[in-house]
């Protein structure tokens, strides 16, 4: 029963349905994560589902507007504007719902020293004045950060600084190539009171859009006994080559196994995962990485603890090929991975 319930909640999240709070995030925080991550990922259909769920859960129209407006500072005007457009469409279709409007954002007085105000907020978030070669090289970006992001946007209220950091971490967590900024905002989030478990839950939820490039497909029921955790399988081709998109939830991995006679090729497409051959070090996998697995090599592959992971699996044709499934990957060894 417990496993069925977990799968049900997971399915609701993946389909853009009602967002449920986890053990650490509140329902409101979980909704913020979904809205920010799908906006940053540019997945408007999933975003519409997340917007409807958030309104159903009691978020106000103005709270959601603030999330979408703030997104332009982290994923650009195009994604932010598209998100706002999607929200307008959602509200048009919910006219009879009487959704709460909520308080409006505030505007700083014209005579306010925005640089000083923004510097104060930035210090509260980071713990110190932010300086360095980057800001010496391009001082304009320092002004924009302080005067606009941490002054104009953060001063609007409606959302707390912690909620704004939840949105920022979620947005950056759904994008690739922004790890330095993500790590910086994780520390800022901690300075607002977010704990390690909450951060992990934000990153887990936010990484879902990364797992959806080739379609998650169906629950991998037929092979579930060979996987630790939940996985999904989407068969892409059965002609010439068997190609499938395999998606692992955070922490999921398959058992040690061997491909007899025919090998396999893995192409990492989304998220972060691992591959290991027996007796060799673990290899971290990121989008674009390719793994050639020869026949008769004992190995395993799966997701990192804090990220969804998808790879294409291409079967190397061979007469009378087969797969031999072996023991589970040691939990103690897996938990050592970062």
PDB file of N, CA, C and O in Angstrom, residues 226-227 248 253-260 262-266 274-283 285 291-302 311 313-314 322-329:
ATOM      1  N   UNK A 226      14.489  -5.718 -11.088  1.00  0.00           N
ATOM      2  CA  UNK A 226      15.929  -5.562 -11.292  1.00  0.00           C
ATOM      3  C   UNK A 226      16.397  -4.131 -11.011  1.00  0.00           C
ATOM      4  O   UNK A 226      17.557  -3.798 -11.272  1.00  0.00           O
ATOM      5  N   UNK A 227      15.491  -3.287 -10.508  1.00  0.00           N
ATOM      6  CA  UNK A 227      15.809  -1.888 -10.232  1.00  0.00           C
ATOM      7  C   UNK A 227      15.550  -1.573  -8.764  1.00  0.00           C
ATOM      8  O   UNK A 227      14.570  -2.047  -8.183  1.00  0.00           O
ATOM      9  N   UNK A 248      15.276   7.332 -14.689  1.00  0.00           N
ATOM     10  CA  UNK A 248      15.426   6.892 -13.309  1.00  0.00           C
ATOM     11  C   UNK A 248      15.023   8.037 -12.375  1.00  0.00           C
ATOM     12  O   UNK A 248      15.474   9.173 -12.566  1.00  0.00           O
ATOM     13  N   UNK A 253      18.596   2.959  -9.385  1.00  0.00           N
ATOM     14  CA  UNK A 253      19.656   2.355 -10.186  1.00  0.00           C
ATOM     15  C   UNK A 253      19.272   0.907 -10.451  1.00  0.00           C
ATOM     16  O   UNK A 253      18.494   0.306  -9.716  1.00  0.00           O
ATOM     17  N   UNK A 254      19.833   0.356 -11.522  1.00  0.00           N
ATOM     18  CA  UNK A 254      19.550  -1.052 -11.804  1.00  0.00           C
ATOM     19  C   UNK A 254      20.592  -1.944 -11.127  1.00  0.00           C
ATOM     20  O   UNK A 254      21.609  -1.472 -10.623  1.00  0.00           O
ATOM     21  N   UNK A 255      20.304  -3.229 -11.098  1.00  0.00           N
ATOM     22  CA  UNK A 255      21.239  -4.200 -10.519  1.00  0.00           C
ATOM     23  C   UNK A 255      22.469  -4.353 -11.407  1.00  0.00           C
ATOM     24  O   UNK A 255      22.473  -3.958 -12.582  1.00  0.00           O
ATOM     25  N   UNK A 256      23.479  -4.929 -10.843  1.00  0.00           N
ATOM     26  CA  UNK A 256      24.599  -5.366 -11.673  1.00  0.00           C
ATOM     27  C   UNK A 256      24.049  -6.319 -12.730  1.00  0.00           C
ATOM     28  O   UNK A 256      23.155  -7.130 -12.445  1.00  0.00           O
ATOM     29  N   UNK A 257      24.541  -6.227 -13.953  1.00  0.00           N
ATOM     30  CA  UNK A 257      24.063  -7.125 -14.995  1.00  0.00           C
ATOM     31  C   UNK A 257      25.099  -7.249 -16.108  1.00  0.00           C
ATOM     32  O   UNK A 257      26.052  -6.468 -16.185  1.00  0.00           O
ATOM     33  N   UNK A 258      24.888  -8.233 -16.967  1.00  0.00           N
ATOM     34  CA  UNK A 258      25.807  -8.517 -18.069  1.00  0.00           C
ATOM     35  C   UNK A 258      24.997  -8.714 -19.344  1.00  0.00           C
ATOM     36  O   UNK A 258      23.976  -9.424 -19.346  1.00  0.00           O
ATOM     37  N   UNK A 259      25.440  -8.070 -20.415  1.00  0.00           N
ATOM     38  CA  UNK A 259      24.832  -8.306 -21.729  1.00  0.00           C
ATOM     39  C   UNK A 259      25.664  -9.377 -22.436  1.00  0.00           C
ATOM     40  O   UNK A 259      26.831  -9.136 -22.773  1.00  0.00           O
ATOM     41  N   UNK A 260      25.084 -10.531 -22.642  1.00  0.00           N
ATOM     42  CA  UNK A 260      25.803 -11.621 -23.301  1.00  0.00           C
ATOM     43  C   UNK A 260      25.674 -11.509 -24.817  1.00  0.00           C
ATOM     44  O   UNK A 260      24.609 -11.226 -25.347  1.00  0.00           O
ATOM     45  N   UNK A 262      25.646  -9.631 -27.270  1.00  0.00           N
ATOM     46  CA  UNK A 262      25.454  -8.271 -27.775  1.00  0.00           C
ATOM     47  C   UNK A 262      25.656  -7.265 -26.656  1.00  0.00           C
ATOM     48  O   UNK A 262      25.203  -7.473 -25.528  1.00  0.00           O
ATOM     49  N   UNK A 263      26.350  -6.184 -26.925  1.00  0.00           N
ATOM     50  CA  UNK A 263      26.570  -5.168 -25.913  1.00  0.00           C
ATOM     51  C   UNK A 263      25.475  -4.107 -25.918  1.00  0.00           C
ATOM     52  O   UNK A 263      24.360  -4.333 -26.397  1.00  0.00           O
ATOM     53  N   UNK A 264      25.803  -2.953 -25.396  1.00  0.00           N
ATOM     54  CA  UNK A 264      24.822  -1.865 -25.295  1.00  0.00           C
ATOM     55  C   UNK A 264      25.554  -0.516 -25.358  1.00  0.00           C
ATOM     56  O   UNK A 264      26.711  -0.415 -24.952  1.00  0.00           O
ATOM     57  N   UNK A 265      24.877   0.496 -25.881  1.00  0.00           N
ATOM     58  CA  UNK A 265      25.393   1.862 -25.893  1.00  0.00           C
ATOM     59  C   UNK A 265      24.410   2.747 -25.143  1.00  0.00           C
ATOM     60  O   UNK A 265      23.199   2.697 -25.379  1.00  0.00           O
ATOM     61  N   UNK A 266      24.932   3.540 -24.210  1.00  0.00           N
ATOM     62  CA  UNK A 266      24.102   4.481 -23.463  1.00  0.00           C
ATOM     63  C   UNK A 266      24.467   5.903 -23.893  1.00  0.00           C
ATOM     64  O   UNK A 266      25.645   6.224 -24.032  1.00  0.00           O
ATOM     65  N   UNK A 274      25.083   7.772 -13.059  1.00  0.00           N
ATOM     66  CA  UNK A 274      26.355   7.062 -12.890  1.00  0.00           C
ATOM     67  C   UNK A 274      26.381   5.807 -13.751  1.00  0.00           C
ATOM     68  O   UNK A 274      25.350   5.209 -14.076  1.00  0.00           O
ATOM     69  N   UNK A 275      27.606   5.395 -14.084  1.00  0.00           N
ATOM     70  CA  UNK A 275      27.851   4.111 -14.736  1.00  0.00           C
ATOM     71  C   UNK A 275      29.098   3.521 -14.093  1.00  0.00           C
ATOM     72  O   UNK A 275      30.072   4.225 -13.827  1.00  0.00           O
ATOM     73  N   UNK A 276      29.069   2.223 -13.853  1.00  0.00           N
ATOM     74  CA  UNK A 276      30.249   1.562 -13.270  1.00  0.00           C
ATOM     75  C   UNK A 276      30.393   0.161 -13.816  1.00  0.00           C
ATOM     76  O   UNK A 276      29.411  -0.583 -13.907  1.00  0.00           O
ATOM     77  N   UNK A 277      31.623  -0.185 -14.155  1.00  0.00           N
ATOM     78  CA  UNK A 277      31.963  -1.558 -14.509  1.00  0.00           C
ATOM     79  C   UNK A 277      32.605  -2.229 -13.309  1.00  0.00           C
ATOM     80  O   UNK A 277      33.258  -1.573 -12.490  1.00  0.00           O
ATOM     81  N   UNK A 278      32.417  -3.497 -13.191  1.00  0.00           N
ATOM     82  CA  UNK A 278      32.925  -4.268 -12.054  1.00  0.00           C
ATOM     83  C   UNK A 278      34.438  -4.086 -11.925  1.00  0.00           C
ATOM     84  O   UNK A 278      35.194  -4.250 -12.884  1.00  0.00           O
ATOM     85  N   UNK A 279      34.863  -3.675 -10.722  1.00  0.00           N
ATOM     86  CA  UNK A 279      36.283  -3.505 -10.461  1.00  0.00           C
ATOM     87  C   UNK A 279      36.857  -2.178 -10.917  1.00  0.00           C
ATOM     88  O   UNK A 279      38.063  -1.947 -10.796  1.00  0.00           O
ATOM     89  N   UNK A 280      36.014  -1.284 -11.440  1.00  0.00           N
ATOM     90  CA  UNK A 280      36.487   0.007 -11.911  1.00  0.00           C
ATOM     91  C   UNK A 280      35.782   1.145 -11.166  1.00  0.00           C
ATOM     92  O   UNK A 280      34.717   0.940 -10.583  1.00  0.00           O
ATOM     93  N   UNK A 281      36.341   2.346 -11.189  1.00  0.00           N
ATOM     94  CA  UNK A 281      35.706   3.488 -10.508  1.00  0.00           C
ATOM     95  C   UNK A 281      34.364   3.855 -11.144  1.00  0.00           C
ATOM     96  O   UNK A 281      34.128   3.575 -12.335  1.00  0.00           O
ATOM     97  N   UNK A 282      33.517   4.493 -10.379  1.00  0.00           N
ATOM     98  CA  UNK A 282      32.233   4.967 -10.888  1.00  0.00           C
ATOM     99  C   UNK A 282      32.474   6.150 -11.820  1.00  0.00           C
ATOM    100  O   UNK A 282      33.311   7.014 -11.556  1.00  0.00           O
ATOM    101  N   UNK A 283      31.735   6.197 -12.890  1.00  0.00           N
ATOM    102  CA  UNK A 283      31.813   7.301 -13.845  1.00  0.00           C
ATOM    103  C   UNK A 283      30.533   8.130 -13.750  1.00  0.00           C
ATOM    104  O   UNK A 283      29.426   7.592 -13.847  1.00  0.00           O
ATOM    105  N   UNK A 285      27.747  10.591 -15.148  1.00  0.00           N
ATOM    106  CA  UNK A 285      27.198  10.829 -16.484  1.00  0.00           C
ATOM    107  C   UNK A 285      26.359  12.095 -16.505  1.00  0.00           C
ATOM    108  O   UNK A 285      25.510  12.308 -15.636  1.00  0.00           O
ATOM    109  N   UNK A 291      28.396   5.997 -23.382  1.00  0.00           N
ATOM    110  CA  UNK A 291      29.038   4.839 -22.767  1.00  0.00           C
ATOM    111  C   UNK A 291      28.899   3.650 -23.708  1.00  0.00           C
ATOM    112  O   UNK A 291      27.782   3.265 -24.085  1.00  0.00           O
ATOM    113  N   UNK A 292      30.020   3.088 -24.114  1.00  0.00           N
ATOM    114  CA  UNK A 292      30.015   1.859 -24.917  1.00  0.00           C
ATOM    115  C   UNK A 292      30.250   0.680 -23.989  1.00  0.00           C
ATOM    116  O   UNK A 292      31.306   0.574 -23.361  1.00  0.00           O
ATOM    117  N   UNK A 293      29.281  -0.194 -23.898  1.00  0.00           N
ATOM    118  CA  UNK A 293      29.352  -1.329 -22.982  1.00  0.00           C
ATOM    119  C   UNK A 293      29.568  -2.606 -23.810  1.00  0.00           C
ATOM    120  O   UNK A 293      28.643  -3.063 -24.507  1.00  0.00           O
ATOM    121  N   UNK A 294      30.756  -3.176 -23.767  1.00  0.00           N
ATOM    122  CA  UNK A 294      30.993  -4.405 -24.524  1.00  0.00           C
ATOM    123  C   UNK A 294      30.198  -5.584 -23.949  1.00  0.00           C
ATOM    124  O   UNK A 294      29.757  -5.556 -22.790  1.00  0.00           O
ATOM    125  N   UNK A 295      30.011  -6.586 -24.729  1.00  0.00           N
ATOM    126  CA  UNK A 295      29.384  -7.815 -24.239  1.00  0.00           C
ATOM    127  C   UNK A 295      30.246  -8.423 -23.136  1.00  0.00           C
ATOM    128  O   UNK A 295      31.471  -8.230 -23.103  1.00  0.00           O
ATOM    129  N   UNK A 296      29.605  -9.120 -22.228  1.00  0.00           N
ATOM    130  CA  UNK A 296      30.241  -9.881 -21.142  1.00  0.00           C
ATOM    131  C   UNK A 296      30.863  -9.002 -20.047  1.00  0.00           C
ATOM    132  O   UNK A 296      31.625  -9.511 -19.220  1.00  0.00           O
ATOM    133  N   UNK A 297      30.542  -7.718 -20.013  1.00  0.00           N
ATOM    134  CA  UNK A 297      31.069  -6.828 -18.972  1.00  0.00           C
ATOM    135  C   UNK A 297      30.004  -6.611 -17.892  1.00  0.00           C
ATOM    136  O   UNK A 297      28.896  -6.150 -18.173  1.00  0.00           O
ATOM    137  N   UNK A 298      30.336  -6.908 -16.653  1.00  0.00           N
ATOM    138  CA  UNK A 298      29.418  -6.709 -15.533  1.00  0.00           C
ATOM    139  C   UNK A 298      29.393  -5.222 -15.173  1.00  0.00           C
ATOM    140  O   UNK A 298      30.451  -4.604 -14.973  1.00  0.00           O
ATOM    141  N   UNK A 299      28.183  -4.656 -15.061  1.00  0.00           N
ATOM    142  CA  UNK A 299      28.080  -3.213 -14.851  1.00  0.00           C
ATOM    143  C   UNK A 299      26.714  -2.848 -14.277  1.00  0.00           C
ATOM    144  O   UNK A 299      25.814  -3.681 -14.184  1.00  0.00           O
ATOM    145  N   UNK A 300      26.559  -1.578 -13.911  1.00  0.00           N
ATOM    146  CA  UNK A 300      25.260  -1.028 -13.511  1.00  0.00           C
ATOM    147  C   UNK A 300      25.220   0.445 -13.907  1.00  0.00           C
ATOM    148  O   UNK A 300      26.248   1.069 -14.167  1.00  0.00           O
ATOM    149  N   UNK A 301      24.005   1.016 -13.954  1.00  0.00           N
ATOM    150  CA  UNK A 301      23.856   2.446 -14.211  1.00  0.00           C
ATOM    151  C   UNK A 301      22.571   2.939 -13.555  1.00  0.00           C
ATOM    152  O   UNK A 301      21.654   2.165 -13.290  1.00  0.00           O
ATOM    153  N   UNK A 302      22.533   4.244 -13.259  1.00  0.00           N
ATOM    154  CA  UNK A 302      21.364   4.799 -12.595  1.00  0.00           C
ATOM    155  C   UNK A 302      21.535   6.274 -12.297  1.00  0.00           C
ATOM    156  O   UNK A 302      22.479   6.918 -12.764  1.00  0.00           O
ATOM    157  N   UNK A 311      18.670   8.219 -19.950  1.00  0.00           N
ATOM    158  CA  UNK A 311      19.622   7.884 -21.015  1.00  0.00           C
ATOM    159  C   UNK A 311      18.910   7.084 -22.087  1.00  0.00           C
ATOM    160  O   UNK A 311      17.926   6.384 -21.824  1.00  0.00           O
ATOM    161  N   UNK A 313      19.076   3.950 -24.433  1.00  0.00           N
ATOM    162  CA  UNK A 313      19.743   2.643 -24.413  1.00  0.00           C
ATOM    163  C   UNK A 313      19.606   2.017 -25.791  1.00  0.00           C
ATOM    164  O   UNK A 313      18.485   1.790 -26.270  1.00  0.00           O
ATOM    165  N   UNK A 314      20.739   1.796 -26.446  1.00  0.00           N
ATOM    166  CA  UNK A 314      20.757   1.199 -27.778  1.00  0.00           C
ATOM    167  C   UNK A 314      21.333  -0.207 -27.666  1.00  0.00           C
ATOM    168  O   UNK A 314      22.463  -0.399 -27.209  1.00  0.00           O
ATOM    169  N   UNK A 322      21.421 -11.918 -24.826  1.00  0.00           N
ATOM    170  CA  UNK A 322      20.581 -11.985 -23.633  1.00  0.00           C
ATOM    171  C   UNK A 322      21.190 -11.111 -22.545  1.00  0.00           C
ATOM    172  O   UNK A 322      22.341 -10.688 -22.637  1.00  0.00           O
ATOM    173  N   UNK A 323      20.396 -10.827 -21.512  1.00  0.00           N
ATOM    174  CA  UNK A 323      20.872 -10.051 -20.370  1.00  0.00           C
ATOM    175  C   UNK A 323      20.765 -10.907 -19.117  1.00  0.00           C
ATOM    176  O   UNK A 323      19.716 -11.486 -18.835  1.00  0.00           O
ATOM    177  N   UNK A 324      21.842 -10.980 -18.363  1.00  0.00           N
ATOM    178  CA  UNK A 324      21.857 -11.718 -17.094  1.00  0.00           C
ATOM    179  C   UNK A 324      21.829 -10.706 -15.949  1.00  0.00           C
ATOM    180  O   UNK A 324      22.738  -9.891 -15.790  1.00  0.00           O
ATOM    181  N   UNK A 325      20.760 -10.762 -15.158  1.00  0.00           N
ATOM    182  CA  UNK A 325      20.615  -9.837 -14.032  1.00  0.00           C
ATOM    183  C   UNK A 325      21.204 -10.450 -12.774  1.00  0.00           C
ATOM    184  O   UNK A 325      20.946 -11.610 -12.456  1.00  0.00           O
ATOM    185  N   UNK A 326      21.958  -9.634 -12.047  1.00  0.00           N
ATOM    186  CA  UNK A 326      22.699 -10.134 -10.886  1.00  0.00           C
ATOM    187  C   UNK A 326      22.281  -9.403  -9.609  1.00  0.00           C
ATOM    188  O   UNK A 326      21.149  -8.942  -9.508  1.00  0.00           O
ATOM    189  N   UNK A 327      23.185  -9.256  -8.646  1.00  0.00           N
ATOM    190  CA  UNK A 327      22.847  -8.694  -7.341  1.00  0.00           C
ATOM    191  C   UNK A 327      22.642  -7.177  -7.405  1.00  0.00           C
ATOM    192  O   UNK A 327      23.065  -6.511  -8.348  1.00  0.00           O
ATOM    193  N   UNK A 328      21.991  -6.646  -6.362  1.00  0.00           N
ATOM    194  CA  UNK A 328      21.801  -5.214  -6.254  1.00  0.00           C
ATOM    195  C   UNK A 328      23.134  -4.503  -6.015  1.00  0.00           C
ATOM    196  O   UNK A 328      24.079  -5.094  -5.481  1.00  0.00           O
ATOM    197  N   UNK A 329      23.196  -3.248  -6.412  1.00  0.00           N
ATOM    198  CA  UNK A 329      24.340  -2.404  -6.082  1.00  0.00           C
ATOM    199  C   UNK A 329      24.316  -2.162  -4.574  1.00  0.00           C
ATOM    200  O   UNK A 329      23.268  -1.853  -3.999  1.00  0.00           O
TER     201      UNK A 329
END
